[in-house]
Amino acid sequence: MNSIITYEFPLNERIRVFIRLEQLFQQFNHFLSGATVADTRAAINTLLDIIMILRRNDLKSEILKELDRHVNVLNKIADNQSVDTEKLEQLLAQLTHTSKRLYASTGKIGAHVMESDLFQSIAQRSSIPGGTCSFDLPEFHYWLEQAESNRLKDLEHWRSPFEEIHTAIDLILNFIRNSNSSTDEVAEAGFFQIALDRSLPYQLIKVSLDKSIPCFAEISGGKHRCSIRFMIPSSDDKRPIQSQDDIPFALTCCLF
């Protein structure tokens, strides 16, 4: 069992959206593996959230820019003797392959999902709390009562347009999270402040601490300065308070 808990703080809106999508894709895959009707309902609700984010953001062009930028960074360090050449070439191949597939895709991402009359009906009624009951959507109720294999086939079909986006986001976030090594720090009386070098393209702050420490990290700030407060959760419905103890933690300022 992992004894470390990590808190992440994105330093720009692009990374914030990427992490939200990453979480939603993880949730969708979790519910997709479930066999119950409740799992199927949860998977569809999660897919609707994914579609909503993609509708609001021009993510395809943002992701392609990020992939191209990471390829350029890796090409620049390729001649460094300390670099694992084989691993670098594998990563470059992954980035290039994903980028080509995204460039080759046409139209708005996921547009064909809404061509399904059933999915359109579910999407329309889902804006109403509890709006997808059997008396609201008898067709949906019928579909939910079909064999698990039939429901899974449709869910896989509805998910397929988003697979390249999912792969690209995983590659980008993994690259960013592993772009720098962590340092051991201590938050005196539960408080720590970071001043970031403005000349470097920081993307993400990671704070890791042992789960045995009865605090959570509250991170605030922007791309030039961040504050970390270690808060003690309340057990009696009162607001959390800042710890007065010195809290050891690992800090990673992620680049690229």
mmCIF file of C-alpha atoms in Angstrom:
data_model
loop_
_atom_site.group_PDB
_atom_site.id
_atom_site.type_symbol
_atom_site.label_atom_id
_atom_site.label_comp_id
_atom_site.label_asym_id
_atom_site.label_seq_id
_atom_site.Cartn_x
_atom_site.Cartn_y
_atom_site.Cartn_z
ATOM 1 C CA MET A 1 0.000 0.000 0.000
ATOM 2 C CA ASN A 2 1.303 3.432 -0.946
ATOM 3 C CA SER A 3 2.210 5.408 2.189
ATOM 4 C CA ILE A 4 2.569 8.731 0.341
ATOM 5 C CA ILE A 5 -0.197 11.135 -0.670
ATOM 6 C CA THR A 6 0.491 13.698 -3.407
ATOM 7 C CA TYR A 7 -1.286 17.000 -4.031
ATOM 8 C CA GLU A 8 -0.976 18.687 -7.428
ATOM 9 C CA PHE A 9 -1.468 22.342 -8.300
ATOM 10 C CA PRO A 10 -1.580 23.256 -12.033
ATOM 11 C CA LEU A 11 -0.025 26.607 -12.886
ATOM 12 C CA ASN A 12 -2.110 27.344 -15.982
ATOM 13 C CA GLU A 13 -5.606 26.667 -17.295
ATOM 14 C CA ARG A 14 -4.409 24.216 -19.967
ATOM 15 C CA ILE A 15 -2.867 21.811 -17.437
ATOM 16 C CA ARG A 16 -5.897 22.267 -15.169
ATOM 17 C CA VAL A 17 -8.191 21.047 -17.967
ATOM 18 C CA PHE A 18 -5.831 18.174 -18.833
ATOM 19 C CA ILE A 19 -5.866 16.911 -15.233
ATOM 20 C CA ARG A 20 -9.653 17.145 -15.051
ATOM 21 C CA LEU A 21 -9.936 15.088 -18.230
ATOM 22 C CA GLU A 22 -7.377 12.591 -16.943
ATOM 23 C CA GLN A 23 -9.490 12.039 -13.831
ATOM 24 C CA LEU A 24 -12.671 11.654 -15.878
ATOM 25 C CA PHE A 25 -11.062 9.104 -18.220
ATOM 26 C CA GLN A 26 -9.883 7.133 -15.165
ATOM 27 C CA GLN A 27 -13.392 7.213 -13.714
ATOM 28 C CA PHE A 28 -14.918 6.128 -17.024
ATOM 29 C CA ASN A 29 -12.539 3.157 -17.317
ATOM 30 C CA HIS A 30 -13.305 2.180 -13.715
ATOM 31 C CA PHE A 31 -17.068 2.172 -14.279
ATOM 32 C CA LEU A 32 -16.640 0.494 -17.677
ATOM 33 C CA SER A 33 -15.167 -2.549 -15.932
ATOM 34 C CA GLY A 34 -18.204 -2.825 -13.648
ATOM 35 C CA ALA A 35 -21.013 -5.243 -14.476
ATOM 36 C CA THR A 36 -23.988 -3.508 -12.855
ATOM 37 C CA VAL A 37 -26.547 -1.088 -14.275
ATOM 38 C CA ALA A 38 -25.336 1.489 -11.723
ATOM 39 C CA ASP A 39 -21.809 1.172 -13.176
ATOM 40 C CA THR A 40 -23.166 1.721 -16.699
ATOM 41 C CA ARG A 41 -25.118 4.797 -15.602
ATOM 42 C CA ALA A 42 -22.011 6.211 -13.894
ATOM 43 C CA ALA A 43 -19.897 5.537 -17.013
ATOM 44 C CA ILE A 44 -22.375 7.447 -19.203
ATOM 45 C CA ASN A 45 -22.529 10.381 -16.764
ATOM 46 C CA THR A 46 -18.729 10.540 -16.804
ATOM 47 C CA LEU A 47 -18.650 10.421 -20.606
ATOM 48 C CA LEU A 48 -21.110 13.327 -20.684
ATOM 49 C CA ASP A 49 -18.722 15.330 -18.467
ATOM 50 C CA ILE A 50 -15.865 14.553 -20.889
ATOM 51 C CA ILE A 51 -17.947 15.732 -23.852
ATOM 52 C CA MET A 52 -18.907 18.918 -21.984
ATOM 53 C CA ILE A 53 -15.244 19.825 -21.341
ATOM 54 C CA LEU A 54 -14.284 19.111 -24.949
ATOM 55 C CA ARG A 55 -17.146 21.286 -26.208
ATOM 56 C CA ARG A 56 -15.960 24.243 -24.140
ATOM 57 C CA ASN A 57 -12.295 24.040 -25.038
ATOM 58 C CA ASP A 58 -10.364 23.894 -28.326
ATOM 59 C CA LEU A 59 -8.305 21.048 -26.904
ATOM 60 C CA LYS A 60 -7.194 19.393 -30.119
ATOM 61 C CA SER A 61 -5.006 22.348 -31.141
ATOM 62 C CA GLU A 62 -3.755 22.803 -27.537
ATOM 63 C CA ILE A 63 -2.774 19.148 -27.280
ATOM 64 C CA LEU A 64 -1.038 19.172 -30.660
ATOM 65 C CA LYS A 65 0.980 22.223 -29.582
ATOM 66 C CA GLU A 66 1.978 20.446 -26.367
ATOM 67 C CA LEU A 67 2.984 17.264 -28.200
ATOM 68 C CA ASP A 68 5.085 19.221 -30.706
ATOM 69 C CA ARG A 69 6.709 21.189 -27.886
ATOM 70 C CA HIS A 70 7.669 18.025 -26.010
ATOM 71 C CA VAL A 71 9.105 16.492 -29.192
ATOM 72 C CA ASN A 72 11.267 19.597 -29.646
ATOM 73 C CA VAL A 73 12.470 19.436 -26.025
ATOM 74 C CA LEU A 74 13.412 15.758 -26.352
ATOM 75 C CA ASN A 75 15.236 16.367 -29.637
ATOM 76 C CA LYS A 76 17.303 19.088 -27.958
ATOM 77 C CA ILE A 77 18.490 16.762 -25.192
ATOM 78 C CA ALA A 78 19.043 13.743 -27.460
ATOM 79 C CA ASP A 79 22.803 14.374 -27.686
ATOM 80 C CA ASN A 80 23.268 14.514 -23.919
ATOM 81 C CA GLN A 81 25.458 11.551 -22.928
ATOM 82 C CA SER A 82 23.599 11.029 -19.636
ATOM 83 C CA VAL A 83 20.296 10.435 -21.425
ATOM 84 C CA ASP A 84 18.922 6.901 -21.811
ATOM 85 C CA THR A 85 18.870 6.829 -25.636
ATOM 86 C CA GLU A 86 16.596 3.808 -25.951
ATOM 87 C CA LYS A 87 13.997 5.223 -23.564
ATOM 88 C CA LEU A 88 14.208 8.617 -25.285
ATOM 89 C CA GLU A 89 13.600 7.091 -28.706
ATOM 90 C CA GLN A 90 10.589 5.150 -27.386
ATOM 91 C CA LEU A 91 9.085 8.306 -25.904
ATOM 92 C CA LEU A 92 9.714 10.276 -29.101
ATOM 93 C CA ALA A 93 8.057 7.521 -31.130
ATOM 94 C CA GLN A 94 5.000 7.581 -28.836
ATOM 95 C CA LEU A 95 4.674 11.350 -29.017
ATOM 96 C CA THR A 96 5.132 11.431 -32.800
ATOM 97 C CA HIS A 97 2.674 8.566 -33.391
ATOM 98 C CA THR A 98 -0.010 10.158 -31.192
ATOM 99 C CA SER A 99 0.516 13.552 -32.820
ATOM 100 C CA LYS A 100 0.134 12.081 -36.337
ATOM 101 C CA ARG A 101 -3.106 10.312 -35.385
ATOM 102 C CA LEU A 102 -4.544 13.518 -33.932
ATOM 103 C CA TYR A 103 -3.530 15.527 -37.009
ATOM 104 C CA ALA A 104 -5.205 12.895 -39.182
ATOM 105 C CA SER A 105 -8.523 13.042 -37.307
ATOM 106 C CA THR A 106 -11.131 15.289 -38.883
ATOM 107 C CA GLY A 107 -14.146 17.119 -37.535
ATOM 108 C CA LYS A 108 -15.016 17.969 -33.966
ATOM 109 C CA ILE A 109 -13.865 15.397 -31.434
ATOM 110 C CA GLY A 110 -16.703 13.091 -30.428
ATOM 111 C CA ALA A 111 -19.252 14.687 -32.755
ATOM 112 C CA HIS A 112 -20.454 11.318 -34.034
ATOM 113 C CA VAL A 113 -21.361 10.225 -30.496
ATOM 114 C CA MET A 114 -24.200 12.741 -30.507
ATOM 115 C CA GLU A 115 -25.464 11.218 -33.757
ATOM 116 C CA SER A 116 -26.876 8.382 -31.663
ATOM 117 C CA ASP A 117 -30.542 9.150 -30.899
ATOM 118 C CA LEU A 118 -30.279 7.200 -27.652
ATOM 119 C CA PHE A 119 -27.204 9.092 -26.477
ATOM 120 C CA GLN A 120 -28.794 12.428 -27.468
ATOM 121 C CA SER A 121 -31.848 11.587 -25.378
ATOM 122 C CA ILE A 122 -29.707 10.630 -22.398
ATOM 123 C CA ALA A 123 -27.661 13.842 -22.718
ATOM 124 C CA GLN A 124 -30.791 16.020 -22.865
ATOM 125 C CA ARG A 125 -32.441 14.416 -19.845
ATOM 126 C CA SER A 126 -29.223 14.259 -17.789
ATOM 127 C CA SER A 127 -29.355 18.024 -17.234
ATOM 128 C CA ILE A 128 -32.390 17.342 -14.980
ATOM 129 C CA PRO A 129 -31.587 15.806 -11.558
ATOM 130 C CA GLY A 130 -32.808 12.211 -11.721
ATOM 131 C CA GLY A 131 -34.051 12.886 -15.239
ATOM 132 C CA THR A 132 -33.143 9.498 -16.716
ATOM 133 C CA CYS A 133 -35.611 7.332 -14.812
ATOM 134 C CA SER A 134 -37.423 4.544 -16.633
ATOM 135 C CA PHE A 135 -40.599 6.647 -17.057
ATOM 136 C CA ASP A 136 -38.523 9.512 -18.549
ATOM 137 C CA LEU A 137 -36.488 7.387 -20.958
ATOM 138 C CA PRO A 138 -38.054 3.957 -21.531
ATOM 139 C CA GLU A 139 -35.607 3.292 -24.390
ATOM 140 C CA PHE A 140 -32.685 3.910 -22.030
ATOM 141 C CA HIS A 141 -34.307 1.623 -19.441
ATOM 142 C CA TYR A 142 -34.665 -1.079 -22.091
ATOM 143 C CA TRP A 143 -30.997 -0.636 -23.124
ATOM 144 C CA LEU A 144 -29.816 -0.851 -19.509
ATOM 145 C CA GLU A 145 -31.628 -4.172 -19.101
ATOM 146 C CA GLN A 146 -29.825 -5.746 -22.065
ATOM 147 C CA ALA A 147 -26.892 -8.152 -21.657
ATOM 148 C CA GLU A 148 -23.728 -6.632 -20.227
ATOM 149 C CA SER A 149 -21.841 -7.449 -23.444
ATOM 150 C CA ASN A 150 -24.309 -5.384 -25.507
ATOM 151 C CA ARG A 151 -24.031 -2.369 -23.191
ATOM 152 C CA LEU A 152 -20.248 -2.670 -23.199
ATOM 153 C CA LYS A 153 -20.150 -2.734 -27.012
ATOM 154 C CA ASP A 154 -22.081 0.549 -27.193
ATOM 155 C CA LEU A 155 -19.986 2.183 -24.461
ATOM 156 C CA GLU A 156 -16.779 1.197 -26.263
ATOM 157 C CA HIS A 157 -18.171 2.652 -29.491
ATOM 158 C CA TRP A 158 -19.095 5.937 -27.781
ATOM 159 C CA ARG A 159 -15.693 6.149 -26.127
ATOM 160 C CA SER A 160 -13.614 5.413 -29.259
ATOM 161 C CA PRO A 161 -13.436 9.018 -30.606
ATOM 162 C CA PHE A 162 -11.714 10.140 -27.414
ATOM 163 C CA GLU A 163 -8.980 7.502 -27.254
ATOM 164 C CA GLU A 164 -6.320 9.598 -28.993
ATOM 165 C CA ILE A 165 -7.080 12.570 -26.728
ATOM 166 C CA HIS A 166 -6.816 10.285 -23.701
ATOM 167 C CA THR A 167 -3.481 8.845 -24.869
ATOM 168 C CA ALA A 168 -2.076 12.305 -25.644
ATOM 169 C CA ILE A 169 -3.066 13.732 -22.246
ATOM 170 C CA ASP A 170 -1.521 10.764 -20.439
ATOM 171 C CA LEU A 171 1.746 11.224 -22.364
ATOM 172 C CA ILE A 172 1.873 14.978 -21.750
ATOM 173 C CA LEU A 173 1.078 14.793 -18.029
ATOM 174 C CA ASN A 174 3.498 11.908 -17.477
ATOM 175 C CA PHE A 175 6.227 13.903 -19.235
ATOM 176 C CA ILE A 176 5.531 16.992 -17.108
ATOM 177 C CA ARG A 177 5.291 15.099 -13.807
ATOM 178 C CA ASN A 178 8.657 13.443 -14.403
ATOM 179 C CA SER A 179 10.415 16.529 -15.776
ATOM 180 C CA ASN A 180 12.123 17.423 -12.510
ATOM 181 C CA SER A 181 13.319 15.730 -9.339
ATOM 182 C CA SER A 182 11.815 16.418 -5.932
ATOM 183 C CA THR A 183 13.485 18.210 -3.026
ATOM 184 C CA ASP A 184 12.951 17.553 0.668
ATOM 185 C CA GLU A 185 11.472 20.577 2.421
ATOM 186 C CA VAL A 186 10.005 21.525 5.791
ATOM 187 C CA ALA A 187 6.992 23.777 6.259
ATOM 188 C CA GLU A 188 7.673 25.704 9.456
ATOM 189 C CA ALA A 189 4.517 25.996 11.546
ATOM 190 C CA GLY A 190 2.636 24.436 8.620
ATOM 191 C CA PHE A 191 3.521 27.118 6.056
ATOM 192 C CA PHE A 192 5.855 27.180 3.040
ATOM 193 C CA GLN A 193 6.275 29.628 0.173
ATOM 194 C CA ILE A 194 7.848 29.055 -3.248
ATOM 195 C CA ALA A 195 9.252 31.719 -5.573
ATOM 196 C CA LEU A 196 9.444 30.344 -9.113
ATOM 197 C CA ASP A 197 12.018 31.389 -11.703
ATOM 198 C CA ARG A 198 10.082 33.468 -14.247
ATOM 199 C CA SER A 199 12.427 32.424 -17.044
ATOM 200 C CA LEU A 200 11.448 28.746 -16.736
ATOM 201 C CA PRO A 201 8.170 27.264 -18.040
ATOM 202 C CA TYR A 202 6.804 25.727 -14.841
ATOM 203 C CA GLN A 203 3.561 23.817 -15.377
ATOM 204 C CA LEU A 204 2.749 22.031 -12.145
ATOM 205 C CA ILE A 205 3.565 21.940 -8.425
ATOM 206 C CA LYS A 206 3.574 18.588 -6.621
ATOM 207 C CA VAL A 207 3.551 18.251 -2.835
ATOM 208 C CA SER A 208 4.026 14.766 -1.368
ATOM 209 C CA LEU A 209 3.860 13.786 2.292
ATOM 210 C CA ASP A 210 3.494 10.696 4.401
ATOM 211 C CA LYS A 211 -0.075 9.601 5.041
ATOM 212 C CA SER A 212 0.722 9.275 8.743
ATOM 213 C CA ILE A 213 0.893 13.090 8.975
ATOM 214 C CA PRO A 214 -2.650 14.224 9.930
ATOM 215 C CA CYS A 215 -2.716 17.179 7.519
ATOM 216 C CA PHE A 216 -3.671 17.999 3.957
ATOM 217 C CA ALA A 217 -1.826 20.435 1.683
ATOM 218 C CA GLU A 218 -3.687 23.554 0.573
ATOM 219 C CA ILE A 219 -1.820 25.155 -2.354
ATOM 220 C CA SER A 220 -2.542 28.598 -3.780
ATOM 221 C CA GLY A 221 -0.804 31.136 -5.989
ATOM 222 C CA GLY A 222 0.237 31.458 -9.609
ATOM 223 C CA LYS A 223 3.064 30.876 -12.044
ATOM 224 C CA HIS A 224 5.540 33.114 -10.153
ATOM 225 C CA ARG A 225 4.816 32.378 -6.478
ATOM 226 C CA CYS A 226 2.941 29.678 -4.570
ATOM 227 C CA SER A 227 2.015 29.204 -0.924
ATOM 228 C CA ILE A 228 1.516 25.841 0.764
ATOM 229 C CA ARG A 229 -0.438 25.527 3.995
ATOM 230 C CA PHE A 230 -0.747 22.236 5.825
ATOM 231 C CA MET A 231 -4.224 22.109 7.288
ATOM 232 C CA ILE A 232 -5.659 19.907 10.027
ATOM 233 C CA PRO A 233 -9.094 18.543 9.049
ATOM 234 C CA SER A 234 -11.883 19.308 11.483
ATOM 235 C CA SER A 235 -13.752 16.450 13.146
ATOM 236 C CA ASP A 236 -16.696 18.549 14.377
ATOM 237 C CA ASP A 237 -17.832 20.381 11.212
ATOM 238 C CA LYS A 238 -15.675 23.426 11.934
ATOM 239 C CA ARG A 239 -13.262 24.904 9.406
ATOM 240 C CA PRO A 240 -9.826 23.241 9.063
ATOM 241 C CA ILE A 241 -7.001 25.062 10.833
ATOM 242 C CA GLN A 242 -3.352 25.457 9.860
ATOM 243 C CA SER A 243 -0.976 23.110 11.672
ATOM 244 C CA GLN A 244 1.537 24.732 13.994
ATOM 245 C CA ASP A 245 3.942 21.792 13.613
ATOM 246 C CA ASP A 246 6.917 21.690 11.266
ATOM 247 C CA ILE A 247 5.770 19.452 8.406
ATOM 248 C CA PRO A 248 8.313 17.529 6.275
ATOM 249 C CA PHE A 249 7.318 17.035 2.644
ATOM 250 C CA ALA A 250 8.706 16.522 -0.866
ATOM 251 C CA LEU A 251 8.319 19.343 -3.370
ATOM 252 C CA THR A 252 8.488 18.975 -7.166
ATOM 253 C CA CYS A 253 8.316 21.992 -9.470
ATOM 254 C CA CYS A 254 7.474 20.420 -12.824
ATOM 255 C CA LEU A 255 8.675 21.993 -16.063
ATOM 256 C CA PHE A 256 7.922 21.864 -19.804
#
